[in-house]
Structure formats: structure tokens, C-alpha cells
Amino acid sequence: MDLYIPEKLKWLQQQQMVSPEFLQILGSGGREELKRVESYLGNTNDELQSFRHFPEFGPDYNVIDGCISRTSSFQMEPVKNDEVNRAISFQNKRKPEGKTEKREKKKIKTEAETETSMKGKSNMSNTETSSEIQKPDYIHVRARRGEATDRHSLAERARREKISKKMKCLQDIVPGCTKVTGKAGMLDEIINYVQSLQQQVEFLSMKLSVLNPELEFHINELSTKQAYFADLPEAVSKQSVMADLQSFPLHQQGSLDYSVINSSQTTSLGIVIIFLLDKTKIIIPKQIVTCP
Amino acid sequence: MERKTINKRKRVFSLQPNKNPKAVFARRYASHLVPALNKINMNKPTSKKDHKSFEQTVKHEVGMALALSAQEFAWGRFLQHKLLSPTHEDPSYSSKILERSDYKQEGEEEEAEIKKRLKELQKLLPGGEEMNMDEMLSEIGSYIVCLELQMIVLKSLVQDNSS
């Protein structure tokens, strides 16, 4: 990466986008500066790696340029256009991707930070301390080609993507959601489901209050027959025998009375695999358990 | 249902009782609810007149059990605070939301619809009003799962004791 920076500086000089002052800064504490900047830009990302093979390539310079230019209030537009053109020409050489993507970063505190670091130009330690102080929480957003690249729309898009990701997770949880498409329909389904669950809980608690006075509850007798989840994600091995859950009492610590298991006549091959309410399987050879 | 004698020596234990969060929740829930119900039973006055308040107590306990077993989630903590502080809800609250749909523009109709639904969802989740959209969506997932588990436990309680 050190070979990289002097080339960049030359390029910047050519573009005349950078004032000589700044070059001074870059010269002295510049490496840290640019290193830091590049780490903000997600330098470790694969995307940028592909850029590295083309040292004469514009974009990453541009991006750094972008951040530099913001502080020195240079214009970004002409640079952008160039970059897009270059992006087209280099399209074939890139790693196979759908669209050419222009990297653009949203910075929350860029101006303030680089200004403070500019002020500390003469003092190496200053830049270092300021680098310690700034622990920015950047949101790295990638702007696709043909889409707006200003801050607000990027923020909007990032937000929307987060929300759609979460909606997908919800789709898995709520049954019957896969048929419906679109956010509104899914949200409708979710709302209905939550409402129905809440109503059922109310109904059951009412039933419970009716039964309550007459009977005593024993937690030991809480059966797990409904506890069998129909959609067990873990594959059951071939030798496993699902113990009959109908008569299993669930104890408080998640243990079962073995005598009950024994009596349910589903043991075989000397191995009992028990599905408790939790999906952890316990493989207990019969011999071990029966010995006191 | 007669009580079976339980032979402690032959008890089978789960090797990893805390591995599956669903199981942890269900166990916690049952362990909160059942003693509470027993206590209600014991302290219950013999008069049948206040069946309604009895119902409410049971409901309260059901809600508390849910809240106590879900302390990791924001909605659980919120629910606990709500149940512990004696405030009464305004029942006409939910109807107000639907009246605001008049002024939405044509182009943004879909977004407004979505927003309306998100707001409704917020109302369903305890504590949802104070969260922003991102948080709420993550909490909704856990809330749904816990409601399902609660249903399972309640159903089995009812079924066992009604046969």
C-alpha cells in the first residue's frame, strides 16, 4: 500500500484538485491520514481489492479525493463523470458482477474530523491522538449505478434495506407469509397473526381461570404433547427413535422421569433418544441409566 | 389424573438445558405461571361473585409470566413495568389510527399504507410505541415466537387439567 500512495499523490496533483498545503500535510502525516481514510472506505473489502490491480484507475482515488475535496471544498462533479466513464471502460476486466458499482461513502463527521487533523499537520502526535479520538461510526453504503448518490437517498436506501432484511426474517417466523408478496401484504399477515395469537392467549387464560378453582396444578404433570414442534429443523438420524411424547411429564429442570419413558414401549436398540421440549437430543444407552 | 410416583434415581436430564432459547423460555414460563396459579388458588376467597376479578388476576399472572420469562427483550421489560404499575388503558385508542388516511397523496399511497401498518404493528407490541422501526421489527420476531410458546404451555395446562 505504500507504493500506492505516492502514485495517488501524483494523480491528485495532476488533477489539480488538491492545494499544495494539503500535499504538505499528506507528506508529513499523510500516510496515516490516507491509511485512516482508506480504512473508513472499507479498504479491506473485496471490491476495492479489484481496484488495486489498476493503479491508474480513477475511482479509489476519486473517493479519497472526494473526502479530501469535501474538506477543502472542491467540487466533486467533474471527477465523478470521469469515474463513470472509466468504470464503463474497465467493466470487462472486473470481477464478474452485475452492475458497475460506484463506491460512495456517507460520512457523518468528515469535515470536522479532517479539519482537526489538518490543524495538527505540523505535529505528528497530534494526528495520532486525533485518530484515537475519532472512532467514527460510518455507515458504508454502496450506491449503484444510475441511482442517486446524495446523502439522503443513500440513507433512505440503507434504511429500507435493513427493513426488508428484517421483513424476510419475519416471513420465516409467521406461517403462511410466503404466498403473499410485497411489504404491505406481509405486514397485514403479521398483524393478523399477532392479533390472533393474543386473542388465543386471552381465551386460554379465561379457560384456565374457569378450571383453576377446581384443580391443583402440578408442574410435574405438564405434558409435552403440544411441545413437539412440527418443523424441526434438525434432521433426525436414522437410528433415532422418537420417544412417545404423549405421556411425558416435563420437569422443571428439563428432565424426565425415566420410568415413564421406559413404560412407553418405544425404546429400541438400547438407545433412547428423547426429544424434550428443547431440541437437544440426549442419547442415553439404556445400561447407563438404569444403574443406580 | 393420578399422580405418578417419580423415581428420582432414574431421572433423565437434558445435557444442555440452556442451549435452546425456546426451551429455556418455555421452562421459565411454566415455572413462573404454575406456582402463581397455585397461589391464586390457595388465596382465593370462596365467594363466586368476583369471578371477573379472578379472571383478571389470572390474566395478569399470565402476562407477568410472559414478561418475566422474556427479560432479554425490550418488550418483556416494558410489559413487566406496565403490569406492575397500575394504569388503565384507553380502549378507544386503536380506532383513532385509521382516520388519518385521508390526506395521503396518490404517488405515495403504497408507502403510506406500509407506514400505517407498521404503526398498527407497533401498537400490538408492548413497548412498541417507544421504539423506532428497526428495533420494533427485531422485537416483533421474538414476541411472536414467545407468544407461540406461551400458547403451547397454556394449552397443555388446560388440557391436562380438564381431562
mmCIF file with all atom_site columns, C-alpha atoms in Angstrom, chain A residues 243-244 247-248 256-268 272 274 286 289-290, chain B residues 10 12:
data_model
loop_
_atom_site.group_PDB
_atom_site.id
_atom_site.type_symbol
_atom_site.label_atom_id
_atom_site.label_alt_id
_atom_site.label_comp_id
_atom_site.label_asym_id
_atom_site.label_entity_id
_atom_site.label_seq_id
_atom_site.pdbx_PDB_ins_code
_atom_site.Cartn_x
_atom_site.Cartn_y
_atom_site.Cartn_z
_atom_site.occupancy
_atom_site.B_iso_or_equiv
_atom_site.pdbx_formal_charge
_atom_site.auth_seq_id
_atom_site.auth_comp_id
_atom_site.auth_asym_id
_atom_site.auth_atom_id
_atom_site.pdbx_PDB_model_num
ATOM 1  C CA . ALA A 1 243 ? -39.991 -41.305 22.153 1.00 0.00 ? 243 ALA A CA 1
ATOM 2  C CA . ASP A 1 244 ? -43.661 -41.031 22.521 1.00 0.00 ? 244 ASP A CA 1
ATOM 3  C CA . SER A 1 247 ? -47.274 -39.155 28.278 1.00 0.00 ? 247 SER A CA 1
ATOM 4  C CA . PHE A 1 248 ? -44.107 -37.391 29.138 1.00 0.00 ? 248 PHE A CA 1
ATOM 5  C CA . LEU A 1 256 ? -37.804 -36.532 32.540 1.00 0.00 ? 256 LEU A CA 1
ATOM 6  C CA . ASP A 1 257 ? -38.665 -39.435 34.658 1.00 0.00 ? 257 ASP A CA 1
ATOM 7  C CA . TYR A 1 258 ? -37.068 -42.382 33.046 1.00 0.00 ? 258 TYR A CA 1
ATOM 8  C CA . SER A 1 259 ? -39.536 -44.834 34.369 1.00 0.00 ? 259 SER A CA 1
ATOM 9  C CA . VAL A 1 260 ? -42.176 -43.152 32.316 1.00 0.00 ? 260 VAL A CA 1
ATOM 10 C CA . ILE A 1 261 ? -40.072 -43.367 29.234 1.00 0.00 ? 261 ILE A CA 1
ATOM 11 C CA . ASN A 1 262 ? -39.483 -46.998 29.841 1.00 0.00 ? 262 ASN A CA 1
ATOM 12 C CA . SER A 1 263 ? -43.090 -47.758 30.066 1.00 0.00 ? 263 SER A CA 1
ATOM 13 C CA . SER A 1 264 ? -43.987 -46.145 26.821 1.00 0.00 ? 264 SER A CA 1
ATOM 14 C CA . GLN A 1 265 ? -42.612 -49.017 24.830 1.00 0.00 ? 265 GLN A CA 1
ATOM 15 C CA . THR A 1 266 ? -40.798 -47.067 22.294 1.00 0.00 ? 266 THR A CA 1
ATOM 16 C CA . THR A 1 267 ? -37.293 -47.928 23.270 1.00 0.00 ? 267 THR A CA 1
ATOM 17 C CA . SER A 1 268 ? -35.319 -49.948 20.863 1.00 0.00 ? 268 SER A CA 1
ATOM 18 C CA . VAL A 1 272 ? -33.230 -43.832 23.722 1.00 0.00 ? 272 VAL A CA 1
ATOM 19 C CA . ILE A 1 274 ? -35.536 -38.168 23.683 1.00 0.00 ? 274 ILE A CA 1
ATOM 20 C CA . LYS A 1 286 ? -30.075 -47.961 28.495 1.00 0.00 ? 286 LYS A CA 1
ATOM 21 C CA . VAL A 1 289 ? -29.273 -45.012 33.073 1.00 0.00 ? 289 VAL A CA 1
ATOM 22 C CA . THR A 1 290 ? -30.662 -47.990 34.867 1.00 0.00 ? 290 THR A CA 1
ATOM 23 C CA . LYS B 2 10  ? -33.904 -42.748 37.268 1.00 0.00 ? 10  LYS B CA 1
ATOM 24 C CA . VAL B 2 12  ? -33.096 -38.213 32.809 1.00 0.00 ? 12  VAL B CA 1
#
